[in-house]
PDB file of C-alpha atoms in Angstrom:
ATOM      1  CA  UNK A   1      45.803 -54.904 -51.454  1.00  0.00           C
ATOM      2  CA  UNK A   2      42.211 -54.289 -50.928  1.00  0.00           C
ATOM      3  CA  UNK A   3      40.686 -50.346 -50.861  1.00  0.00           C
ATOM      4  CA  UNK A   4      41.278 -49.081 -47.730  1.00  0.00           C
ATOM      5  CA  UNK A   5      42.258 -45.935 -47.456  1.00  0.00           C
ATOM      6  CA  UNK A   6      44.272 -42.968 -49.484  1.00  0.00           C
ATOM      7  CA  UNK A   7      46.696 -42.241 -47.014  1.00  0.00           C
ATOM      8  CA  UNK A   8      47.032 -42.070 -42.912  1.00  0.00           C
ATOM      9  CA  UNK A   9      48.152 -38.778 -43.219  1.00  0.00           C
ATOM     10  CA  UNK A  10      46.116 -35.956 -43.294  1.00  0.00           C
ATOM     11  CA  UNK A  11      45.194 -35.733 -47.007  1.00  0.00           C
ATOM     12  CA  UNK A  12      42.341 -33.160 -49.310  1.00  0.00           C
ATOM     13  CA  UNK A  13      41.221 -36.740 -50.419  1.00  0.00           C
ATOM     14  CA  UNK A  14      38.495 -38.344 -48.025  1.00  0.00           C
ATOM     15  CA  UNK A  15      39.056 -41.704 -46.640  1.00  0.00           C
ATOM     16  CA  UNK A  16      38.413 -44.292 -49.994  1.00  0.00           C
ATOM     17  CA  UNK A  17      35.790 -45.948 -47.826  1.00  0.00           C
ATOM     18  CA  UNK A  18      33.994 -43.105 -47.552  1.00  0.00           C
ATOM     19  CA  UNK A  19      34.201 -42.139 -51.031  1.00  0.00           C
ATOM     20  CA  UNK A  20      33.635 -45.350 -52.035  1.00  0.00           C
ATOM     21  CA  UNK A  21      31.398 -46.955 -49.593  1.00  0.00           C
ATOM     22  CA  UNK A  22      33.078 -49.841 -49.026  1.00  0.00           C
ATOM     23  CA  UNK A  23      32.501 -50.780 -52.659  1.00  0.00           C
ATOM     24  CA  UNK A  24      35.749 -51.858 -54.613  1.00  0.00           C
ATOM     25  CA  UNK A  25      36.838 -51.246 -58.261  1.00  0.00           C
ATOM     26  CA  UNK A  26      34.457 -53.393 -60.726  1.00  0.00           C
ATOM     27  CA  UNK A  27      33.698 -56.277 -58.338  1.00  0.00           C
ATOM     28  CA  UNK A  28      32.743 -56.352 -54.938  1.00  0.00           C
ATOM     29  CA  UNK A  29      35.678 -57.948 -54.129  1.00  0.00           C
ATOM     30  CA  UNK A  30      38.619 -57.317 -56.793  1.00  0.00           C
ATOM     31  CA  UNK A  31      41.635 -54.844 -55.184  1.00  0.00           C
ATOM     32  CA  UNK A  32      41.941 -51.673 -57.509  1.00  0.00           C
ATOM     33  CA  UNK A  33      44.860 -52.638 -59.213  1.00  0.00           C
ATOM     34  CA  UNK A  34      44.209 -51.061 -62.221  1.00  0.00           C
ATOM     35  CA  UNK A  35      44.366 -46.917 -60.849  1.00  0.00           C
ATOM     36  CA  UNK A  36      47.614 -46.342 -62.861  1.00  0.00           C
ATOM     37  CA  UNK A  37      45.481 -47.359 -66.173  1.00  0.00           C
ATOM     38  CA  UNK A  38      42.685 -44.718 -65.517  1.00  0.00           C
ATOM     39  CA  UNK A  39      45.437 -41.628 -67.099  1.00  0.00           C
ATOM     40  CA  UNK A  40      45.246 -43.788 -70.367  1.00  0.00           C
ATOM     41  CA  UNK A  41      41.986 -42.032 -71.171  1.00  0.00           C
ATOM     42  CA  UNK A  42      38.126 -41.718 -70.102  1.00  0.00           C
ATOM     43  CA  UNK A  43      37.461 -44.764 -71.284  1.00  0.00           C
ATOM     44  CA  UNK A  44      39.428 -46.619 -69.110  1.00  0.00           C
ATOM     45  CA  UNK A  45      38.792 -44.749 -66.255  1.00  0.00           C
ATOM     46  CA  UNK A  46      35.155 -44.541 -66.748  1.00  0.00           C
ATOM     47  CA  UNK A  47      35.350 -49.098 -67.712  1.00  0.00           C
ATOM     48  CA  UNK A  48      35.917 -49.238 -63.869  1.00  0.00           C
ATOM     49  CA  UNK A  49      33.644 -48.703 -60.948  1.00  0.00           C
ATOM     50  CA  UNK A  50      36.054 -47.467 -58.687  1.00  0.00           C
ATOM     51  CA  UNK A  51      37.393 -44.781 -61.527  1.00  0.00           C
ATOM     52  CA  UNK A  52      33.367 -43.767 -61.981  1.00  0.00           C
ATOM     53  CA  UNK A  53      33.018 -43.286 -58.344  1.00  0.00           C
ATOM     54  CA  UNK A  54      36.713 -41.301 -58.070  1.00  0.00           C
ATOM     55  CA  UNK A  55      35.897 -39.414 -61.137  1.00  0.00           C
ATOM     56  CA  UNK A  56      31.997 -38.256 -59.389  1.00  0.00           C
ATOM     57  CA  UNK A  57      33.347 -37.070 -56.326  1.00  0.00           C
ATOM     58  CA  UNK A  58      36.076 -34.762 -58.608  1.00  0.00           C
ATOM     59  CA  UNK A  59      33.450 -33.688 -60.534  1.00  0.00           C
ATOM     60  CA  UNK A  60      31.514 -32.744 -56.598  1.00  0.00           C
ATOM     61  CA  UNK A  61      34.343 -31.054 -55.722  1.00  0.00           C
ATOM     62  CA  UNK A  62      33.756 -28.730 -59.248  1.00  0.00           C
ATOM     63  CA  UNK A  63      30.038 -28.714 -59.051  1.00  0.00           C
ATOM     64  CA  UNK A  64      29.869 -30.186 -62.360  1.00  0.00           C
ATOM     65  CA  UNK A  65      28.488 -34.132 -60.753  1.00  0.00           C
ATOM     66  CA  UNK A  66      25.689 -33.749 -63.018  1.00  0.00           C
ATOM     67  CA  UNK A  67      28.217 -34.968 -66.156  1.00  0.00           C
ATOM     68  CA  UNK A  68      29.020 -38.138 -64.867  1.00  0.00           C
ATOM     69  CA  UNK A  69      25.492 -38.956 -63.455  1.00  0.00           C
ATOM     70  CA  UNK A  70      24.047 -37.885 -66.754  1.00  0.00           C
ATOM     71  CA  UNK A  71      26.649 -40.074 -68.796  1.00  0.00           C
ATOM     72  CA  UNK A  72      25.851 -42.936 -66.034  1.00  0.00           C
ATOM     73  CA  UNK A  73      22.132 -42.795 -66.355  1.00  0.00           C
ATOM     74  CA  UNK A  74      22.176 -43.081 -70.198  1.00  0.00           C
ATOM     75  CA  UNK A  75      24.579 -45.916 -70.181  1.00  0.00           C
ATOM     76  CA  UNK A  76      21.847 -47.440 -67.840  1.00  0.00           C
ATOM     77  CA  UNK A  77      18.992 -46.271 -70.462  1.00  0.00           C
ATOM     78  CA  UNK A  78      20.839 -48.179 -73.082  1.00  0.00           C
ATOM     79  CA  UNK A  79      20.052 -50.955 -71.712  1.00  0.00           C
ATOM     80  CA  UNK A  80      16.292 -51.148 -71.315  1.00  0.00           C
ATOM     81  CA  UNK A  81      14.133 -53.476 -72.553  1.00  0.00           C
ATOM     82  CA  UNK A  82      10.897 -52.962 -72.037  1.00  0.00           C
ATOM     83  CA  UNK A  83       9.030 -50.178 -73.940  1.00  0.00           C
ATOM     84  CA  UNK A  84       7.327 -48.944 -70.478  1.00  0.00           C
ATOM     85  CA  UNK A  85      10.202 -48.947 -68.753  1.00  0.00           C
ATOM     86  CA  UNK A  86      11.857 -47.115 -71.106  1.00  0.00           C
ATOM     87  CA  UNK A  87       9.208 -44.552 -71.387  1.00  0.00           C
ATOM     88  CA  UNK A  88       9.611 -44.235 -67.376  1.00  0.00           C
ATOM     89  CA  UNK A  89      13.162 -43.687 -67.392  1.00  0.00           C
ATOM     90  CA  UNK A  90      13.420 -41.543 -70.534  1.00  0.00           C
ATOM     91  CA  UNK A  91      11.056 -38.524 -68.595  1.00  0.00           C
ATOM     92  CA  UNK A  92      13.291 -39.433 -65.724  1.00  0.00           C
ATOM     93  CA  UNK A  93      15.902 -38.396 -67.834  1.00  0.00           C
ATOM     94  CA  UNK A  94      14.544 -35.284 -69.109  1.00  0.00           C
ATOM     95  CA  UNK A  95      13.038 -34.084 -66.334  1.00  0.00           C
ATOM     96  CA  UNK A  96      16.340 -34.435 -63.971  1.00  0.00           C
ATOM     97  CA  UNK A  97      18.684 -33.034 -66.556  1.00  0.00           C
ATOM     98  CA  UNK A  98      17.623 -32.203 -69.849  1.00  0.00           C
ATOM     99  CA  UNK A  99      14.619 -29.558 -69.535  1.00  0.00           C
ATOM    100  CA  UNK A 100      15.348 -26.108 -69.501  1.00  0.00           C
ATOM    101  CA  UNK A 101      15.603 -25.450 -65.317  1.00  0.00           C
ATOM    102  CA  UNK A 102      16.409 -29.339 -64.193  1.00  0.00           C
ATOM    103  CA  UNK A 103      17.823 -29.707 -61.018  1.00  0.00           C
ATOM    104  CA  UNK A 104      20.670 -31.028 -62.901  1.00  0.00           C
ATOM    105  CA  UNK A 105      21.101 -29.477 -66.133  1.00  0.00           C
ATOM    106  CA  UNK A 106      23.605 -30.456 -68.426  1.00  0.00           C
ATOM    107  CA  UNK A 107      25.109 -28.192 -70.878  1.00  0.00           C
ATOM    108  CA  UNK A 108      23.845 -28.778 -74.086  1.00  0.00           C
ATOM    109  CA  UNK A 109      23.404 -27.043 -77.232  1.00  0.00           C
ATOM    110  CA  UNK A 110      19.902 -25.611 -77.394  1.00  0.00           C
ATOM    111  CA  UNK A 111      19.019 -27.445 -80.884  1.00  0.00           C
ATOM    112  CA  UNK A 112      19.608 -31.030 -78.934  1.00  0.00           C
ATOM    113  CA  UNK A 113      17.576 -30.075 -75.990  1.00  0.00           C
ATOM    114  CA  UNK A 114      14.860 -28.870 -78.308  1.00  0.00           C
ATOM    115  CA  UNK A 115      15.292 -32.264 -80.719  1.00  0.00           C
ATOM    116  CA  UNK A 116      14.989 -33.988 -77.095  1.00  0.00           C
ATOM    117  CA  UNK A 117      12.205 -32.294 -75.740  1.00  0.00           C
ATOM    118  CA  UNK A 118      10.039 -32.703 -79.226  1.00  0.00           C
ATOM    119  CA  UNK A 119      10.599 -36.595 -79.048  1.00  0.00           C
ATOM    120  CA  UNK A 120      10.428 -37.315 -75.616  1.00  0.00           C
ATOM    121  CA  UNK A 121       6.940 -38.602 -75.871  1.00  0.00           C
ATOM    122  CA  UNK A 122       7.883 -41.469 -77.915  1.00  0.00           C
ATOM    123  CA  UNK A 123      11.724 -42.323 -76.530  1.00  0.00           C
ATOM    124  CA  UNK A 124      13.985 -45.024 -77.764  1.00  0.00           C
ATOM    125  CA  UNK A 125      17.333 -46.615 -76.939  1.00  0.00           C
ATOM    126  CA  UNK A 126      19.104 -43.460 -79.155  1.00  0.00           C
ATOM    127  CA  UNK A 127      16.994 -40.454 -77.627  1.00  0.00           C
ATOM    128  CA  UNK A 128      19.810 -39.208 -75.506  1.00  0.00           C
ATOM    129  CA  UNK A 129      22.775 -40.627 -77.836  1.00  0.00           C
ATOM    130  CA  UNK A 130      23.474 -36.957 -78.968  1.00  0.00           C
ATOM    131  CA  UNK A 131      23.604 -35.103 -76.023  1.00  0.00           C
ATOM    132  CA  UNK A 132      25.504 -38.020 -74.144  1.00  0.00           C
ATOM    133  CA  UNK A 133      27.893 -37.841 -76.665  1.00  0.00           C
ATOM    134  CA  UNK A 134      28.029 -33.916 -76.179  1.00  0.00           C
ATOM    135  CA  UNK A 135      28.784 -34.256 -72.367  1.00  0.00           C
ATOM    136  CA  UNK A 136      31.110 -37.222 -73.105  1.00  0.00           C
ATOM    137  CA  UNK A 137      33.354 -34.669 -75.090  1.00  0.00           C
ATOM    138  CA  UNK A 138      32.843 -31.955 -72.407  1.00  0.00           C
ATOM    139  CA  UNK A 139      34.632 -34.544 -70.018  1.00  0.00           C
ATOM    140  CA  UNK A 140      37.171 -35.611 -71.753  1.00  0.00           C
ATOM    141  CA  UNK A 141      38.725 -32.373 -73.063  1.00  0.00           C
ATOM    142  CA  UNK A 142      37.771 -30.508 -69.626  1.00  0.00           C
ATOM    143  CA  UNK A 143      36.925 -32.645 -66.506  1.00  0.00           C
ATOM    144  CA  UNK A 144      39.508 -35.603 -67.563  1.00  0.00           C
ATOM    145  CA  UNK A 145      42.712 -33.717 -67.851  1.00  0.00           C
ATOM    146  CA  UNK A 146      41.665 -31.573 -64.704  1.00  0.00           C
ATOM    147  CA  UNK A 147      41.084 -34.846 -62.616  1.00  0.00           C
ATOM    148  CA  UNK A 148      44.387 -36.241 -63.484  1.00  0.00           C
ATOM    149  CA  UNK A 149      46.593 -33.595 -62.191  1.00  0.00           C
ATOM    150  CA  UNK A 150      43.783 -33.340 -58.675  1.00  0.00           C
ATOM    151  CA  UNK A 151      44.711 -34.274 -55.648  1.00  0.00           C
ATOM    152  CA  UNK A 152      41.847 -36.963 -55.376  1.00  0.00           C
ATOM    153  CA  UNK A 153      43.564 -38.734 -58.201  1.00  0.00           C
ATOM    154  CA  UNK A 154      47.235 -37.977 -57.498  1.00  0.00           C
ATOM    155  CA  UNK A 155      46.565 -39.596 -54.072  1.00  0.00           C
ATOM    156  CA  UNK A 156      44.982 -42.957 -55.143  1.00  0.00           C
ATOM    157  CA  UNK A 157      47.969 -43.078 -57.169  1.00  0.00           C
ATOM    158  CA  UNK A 158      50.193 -42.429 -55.125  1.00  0.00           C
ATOM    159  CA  UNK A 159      48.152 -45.091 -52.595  1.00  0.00           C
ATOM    160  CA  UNK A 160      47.362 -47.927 -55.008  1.00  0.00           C
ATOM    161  CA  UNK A 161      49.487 -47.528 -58.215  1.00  0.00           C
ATOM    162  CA  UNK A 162      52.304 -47.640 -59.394  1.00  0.00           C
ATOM    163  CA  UNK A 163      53.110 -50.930 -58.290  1.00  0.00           C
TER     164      UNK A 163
END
């Protein structure tokens, strides 16, 4: 069964098109089979596409988005190649959630902003390893356990698991 939608009843849980945008779990054309594995932990949940984009709009709904797209956006940095590219994305970075007032600020300790904001003129592929780490744990022992008892993820379930 491809990703249509949650349920035809009225439901708190938008329309999976809509929260999805037509996009399915991992490949663009693979059913989401796999929604009863995302309550074996984050990692699972966070392997998969669809479980990124479930997880985000959970973490909307709790004004705390900037988690995920912080953890995303490093797992993209990772993979940079080039040193100006890296530079570009690395003050990206800091400037959209590290620094002290960001329109996203993540909660981190003060020492690894300040360790971050002393080194950000010469990034690498392990500047934001710390404080990625840091928000990783903040989801897993918070945001995870919250998201698995909401009704966003209680209705894919209920939708596309347990098969």
């Amino acid at each position: 069964m491809y990703l249509k939608s949650v349920s035809q009843s009225a439901s708190p849980v938008k329309d999976l098109h809509v929260i999805f945008k037509g996009r399915f779990c991992c490949f663009s054309q693979e059913p989401i089979d796999d929604v009863d594995s995302w309550g074996e932990s984050i990692e699972t949940l966070l392997s998969c596409k669809a479980g990124q984009m479930a997880f985000q709009d959970f973490l909307k709904s709790e004004y705390s988005e900037e988690n995920i797209l912080f953890w995303l956006a490093c797992e993209e940095y990772k993979t940079i190649t080039s040193s100006p590219e890296m530079i570009s994305r690395a003050n990206q970075i800091y400037t959209e959630f590290v620094q002290t007032e960001a329109p996203r600020q993540v909660n981190i300790d003060s020492g690894t902003r300040t360790n971050i904001t002393n080194n950000i003129s010469e990034p690498n592929l392990s500047s934001f390893d710390t404080a990625q780490k840091m928000i990783f744990s903040l989801m897993a022992r918070d945001c995870y356990p919250r998201f698995l008892k909401s009704d966003t993820y209680q209705s894919i379930l209920q939708k596309h698991g347990q098969r």
